[in-house]
Amino acid sequence: MEQATKATPEIRWLGGIQARDAAWLLAMSSMLFVLLFPFSSYVAALPLIKEEWGLNNTQAGFIFSAYLAGFAVSALFVLPLTDRFSSKYILICFASISVVSHILFPIFADNLVTAVVLRVLAGLGLVGVYNPGMRVVAERFANNGRGMAVGTYVTFFYASNSVSLALTGVLMAHLEWRDAYMVMALLAALSVPMAYLLLRSHKAPEGGGSSGALDLSVLKNRATRIFILGYSLHAAELYIVRVWLPAFLVVVLVAKGVDSAEAAITAATVGGIALATAAAGPVVGGILSDRWGRAASASVIFALSGAVSFAIGWLIGFPWPVIIGLTALYGWAIAADSAIYSTAVTEVSEPSKLGSTLAVHSFLGFTGGVIGPIVVGAILDLSPEAIRWGLAFSVTGALSIVAIISLMTVRTPASPPPAPTRPASEA
């Protein structure tokens, strides 16, 4: 007598994705996490670098933004290639560029010019990893849990930024800032073999007849334009906070009588830990947008980050625990909508033009990230001392108003329904 067999139920992870795919997603996200270890090392050392090189706030902001400028401009040339060639080779090549540029920074950077050149190269390296990796993730989870999957990938991006800031701060308590930066850069080198092992069996998608060149016709899609605008305003807010919030925390500590050198280390370490809440932001935002829609979820998150922006700069004299609490809330809010825009453009774009769509998305989005820290740096340089931080963060808050008004004009469905599963008899 034949014994009936029961099919073993497929183990599924949060969002309904299979456990095997979840394991791959976590490994892919971990590769990005490791690559970005030195991402915030410059910001952690910024007070010391400003003093050593004699920089003002505008110049310091310019050096940071050079990284984003390298990312934005390179996106126009690198990302369309993913419509024609495998993301595997692009990702591994540019991961190597990112690692080398970060290793060279503590060795050769000693003024505005050398720092800008090396950070532009680092931005070039990141664009060839972050976005092709996101595309691979979006394609793998096209039928189920795409918002959560992209959100998880982006969550590791934010987690690495916070770890980079905090760990560099810890290292700076024992090492010179250049040595601390070098340790983080060398750790990032582990990402290259990780990328190779993860993607060695990855097969290139069909090119769809694409030439691999940038196609600006993707901007004819109204929903695409609005989500790119939202992403640009999000990036401006995000990088303003990443660059200038640690410096703001230094000002708060100095006002409370802490030595400036000690304040720089404490602000980097404590600020990094507080901003670690950003790590939970994108995956939560992605899950919410799968349920409630991309535009609606992004609008609510922008409202929260905007409210904190309008308040925090005026609270220098408030107790330190209050400031840290607001910093933690801020860190979550500025990150939670990040994956929503990237997920949305993969859904409204023509599949054969996704590389060009992501290129324009990244270029215009990160252009906001380039301009934001420089503008705020100029505000800090030109404003009266008594109101400079309140004014700087209030200008940041105004970005949320523009974003919400724009996003409320577009309506998109939540995550697309999963593709139907074929019965075994039809296989």
Coordinates of N, CA, C and O in Angstrom, one line a residue, residues 68-87 90-91 93-94 97 120 123-129 131-132 135 210-216 354-364 367:
L68 N 28.4 62.7 -3.5 CA 27.1 62.6 -4.1 C 27.1 63.0 -5.6 O 26.4 62.5 -6.4
A69 N 27.9 64.0 -5.9 CA 28.0 64.5 -7.2 C 28.6 63.4 -8.1 O 28.2 63.2 -9.2
G70 N 29.6 62.7 -7.6 CA 30.2 61.6 -8.4 C 29.2 60.6 -8.6 O 29.1 60.0 -9.7
F71 N 28.4 60.3 -7.6 CA 27.3 59.3 -7.7 C 26.3 59.8 -8.8 O 25.9 59.0 -9.7
A72 N 25.8 61.0 -8.7 CA 24.8 61.5 -9.6 C 25.2 61.5 -11.0 O 24.5 61.1 -11.9
V73 N 26.3 62.1 -11.3 CA 26.8 62.3 -12.7 C 27.1 60.9 -13.3 O 26.7 60.6 -14.4
S74 N 27.8 60.1 -12.5 CA 28.1 58.7 -13.0 C 26.9 57.9 -13.3 O 26.9 57.0 -14.2
A75 N 25.8 58.1 -12.6 CA 24.6 57.3 -12.8 C 24.1 57.5 -14.2 O 23.5 56.5 -14.8
L76 N 24.2 58.6 -14.8 CA 23.7 58.8 -16.2 C 24.4 58.0 -17.2 O 23.9 57.7 -18.2
F77 N 25.7 57.5 -16.9 CA 26.4 56.7 -17.8 C 26.5 55.3 -17.4 O 26.5 54.4 -18.3
V78 N 26.5 55.0 -16.1 CA 26.7 53.6 -15.6 C 25.4 52.9 -15.7 O 25.3 51.7 -16.2
L79 N 24.3 53.4 -15.1 CA 23.1 52.7 -14.9 C 22.4 52.3 -16.2 O 21.8 51.2 -16.3
P80 N 22.4 53.1 -17.3 CA 21.8 52.6 -18.6 C 22.5 51.3 -19.1 O 21.8 50.5 -19.8
L81 N 23.7 51.1 -18.7 CA 24.4 49.9 -19.1 C 23.7 48.6 -18.6 O 23.8 47.5 -19.2
T82 N 23.0 48.7 -17.5 CA 22.3 47.6 -16.9 C 21.1 47.1 -17.8 O 20.6 46.0 -17.6
D83 N 20.7 48.0 -18.7 CA 19.6 47.6 -19.7 C 20.2 46.6 -20.7 O 19.5 46.0 -21.5
R84 N 21.5 46.6 -20.9 CA 22.2 45.9 -22.0 C 23.1 44.7 -21.4 O 23.2 43.7 -22.0
F85 N 23.8 45.0 -20.3 CA 24.8 44.1 -19.8 C 24.4 43.6 -18.4 O 23.6 44.2 -17.7
S86 N 25.0 42.5 -18.0 CA 24.7 41.9 -16.7 C 25.1 42.9 -15.6 O 26.2 43.4 -15.6
S87 N 24.3 43.0 -14.6 CA 24.6 43.8 -13.4 C 25.8 43.2 -12.6 O 26.4 43.9 -11.9
I90 N 29.2 44.8 -13.6 CA 29.2 46.2 -13.3 C 29.4 46.3 -11.8 O 30.2 47.1 -11.3
L91 N 28.6 45.5 -11.0 CA 28.7 45.7 -9.5 C 30.0 45.3 -9.0 O 30.6 46.1 -8.1
C93 N 33.0 45.3 -10.5 CA 34.0 46.3 -10.9 C 33.9 47.6 -10.1 O 34.9 48.1 -9.6
F94 N 32.7 48.1 -9.9 CA 32.6 49.4 -9.2 C 32.7 49.2 -7.7 O 33.1 50.2 -7.0
I97 N 36.3 49.9 -7.2 CA 36.6 51.3 -7.3 C 36.3 52.0 -6.0 O 37.1 52.9 -5.5
V120 N 34.7 62.1 -5.2 CA 34.0 61.9 -6.5 C 34.2 60.4 -7.0 O 33.3 59.8 -7.4
G123 N 32.1 58.1 -5.0 CA 30.7 58.2 -5.4 C 30.5 57.4 -6.7 O 29.4 56.8 -6.9
L124 N 31.4 57.5 -7.6 CA 31.4 56.7 -8.8 C 31.3 55.2 -8.5 O 30.6 54.4 -9.1
G125 N 32.1 54.8 -7.5 CA 32.1 53.4 -7.1 C 30.8 53.0 -6.5 O 30.2 51.9 -6.9
L126 N 30.2 53.8 -5.7 CA 28.9 53.5 -5.1 C 27.8 53.3 -6.1 O 27.0 52.4 -6.0
V127 N 27.7 54.2 -7.1 CA 26.6 54.1 -8.1 C 26.6 52.8 -8.8 O 25.5 52.3 -9.2
G128 N 27.8 52.2 -9.0 CA 27.8 50.9 -9.8 C 27.5 49.7 -8.9 O 27.5 48.6 -9.4
V129 N 27.3 50.0 -7.6 CA 26.9 48.9 -6.7 C 25.5 49.0 -6.2 O 24.7 48.1 -6.3
N131 N 22.7 50.8 -7.1 CA 21.6 50.7 -8.0 C 21.5 49.5 -8.8 O 20.4 48.9 -8.9
P132 N 22.6 48.9 -9.3 CA 22.5 47.6 -10.0 C 22.1 46.5 -9.0 O 21.3 45.6 -9.3
R135 N 18.4 46.9 -8.5 CA 17.7 46.3 -9.7 C 17.6 44.8 -9.6 O 16.6 44.2 -9.9
S210 N 17.9 47.3 -26.0 CA 18.5 48.5 -25.5 C 19.9 48.7 -26.0 O 20.7 47.7 -26.1
S211 N 20.3 49.9 -26.3 CA 21.7 50.2 -26.8 C 22.6 50.4 -25.6 O 23.8 50.5 -25.7
G212 N 22.0 50.5 -24.4 CA 22.8 50.7 -23.2 C 23.1 52.2 -23.0 O 23.8 52.6 -22.1
A213 N 22.4 53.1 -23.8 CA 22.6 54.5 -23.7 C 21.4 55.1 -22.9 O 20.4 54.5 -22.8
L214 N 21.6 56.3 -22.4 CA 20.6 57.0 -21.6 C 19.4 57.4 -22.5 O 19.6 57.9 -23.6
D215 N 18.2 57.1 -22.0 CA 17.0 57.4 -22.7 C 16.1 58.3 -21.9 O 15.5 57.9 -20.9
L216 N 16.1 59.6 -22.2 CA 15.4 60.6 -21.4 C 13.9 60.6 -21.6 O 13.2 61.3 -21.0
L354 N 14.3 50.4 -17.7 CA 14.4 50.5 -16.2 C 15.8 51.1 -15.9 O 15.9 51.9 -15.0
G355 N 16.8 50.7 -16.6 CA 18.2 51.2 -16.4 C 18.2 52.7 -16.5 O 18.8 53.5 -15.7
S356 N 17.6 53.2 -17.6 CA 17.6 54.7 -17.9 C 16.7 55.4 -16.8 O 17.1 56.5 -16.4
T357 N 15.6 54.8 -16.4 CA 14.8 55.3 -15.4 C 15.5 55.5 -14.1 O 15.5 56.5 -13.4
L358 N 16.2 54.4 -13.7 CA 17.0 54.5 -12.5 C 18.2 55.5 -12.6 O 18.5 56.1 -11.6
A359 N 18.7 55.7 -13.8 CA 19.8 56.6 -14.0 C 19.3 58.0 -13.7 O 19.9 58.8 -13.0
V360 N 18.2 58.4 -14.4 CA 17.6 59.7 -14.2 C 17.1 59.9 -12.7 O 17.3 61.0 -12.1
H361 N 16.5 58.8 -12.2 CA 16.1 58.8 -10.8 C 17.3 59.1 -9.8 O 17.2 60.0 -8.9
S362 N 18.4 58.5 -10.1 CA 19.5 58.7 -9.2 C 20.2 60.0 -9.4 O 20.6 60.7 -8.5
F363 N 20.3 60.4 -10.7 CA 20.9 61.7 -11.0 C 20.2 62.9 -10.4 O 20.7 63.7 -9.6
L364 N 18.9 63.0 -10.7 CA 18.1 64.1 -10.2 C 17.9 64.0 -8.6 O 17.9 65.0 -7.9
T367 N 21.2 64.8 -7.0 CA 21.5 66.3 -7.2 C 20.9 67.0 -6.0 O 21.5 68.0 -5.5

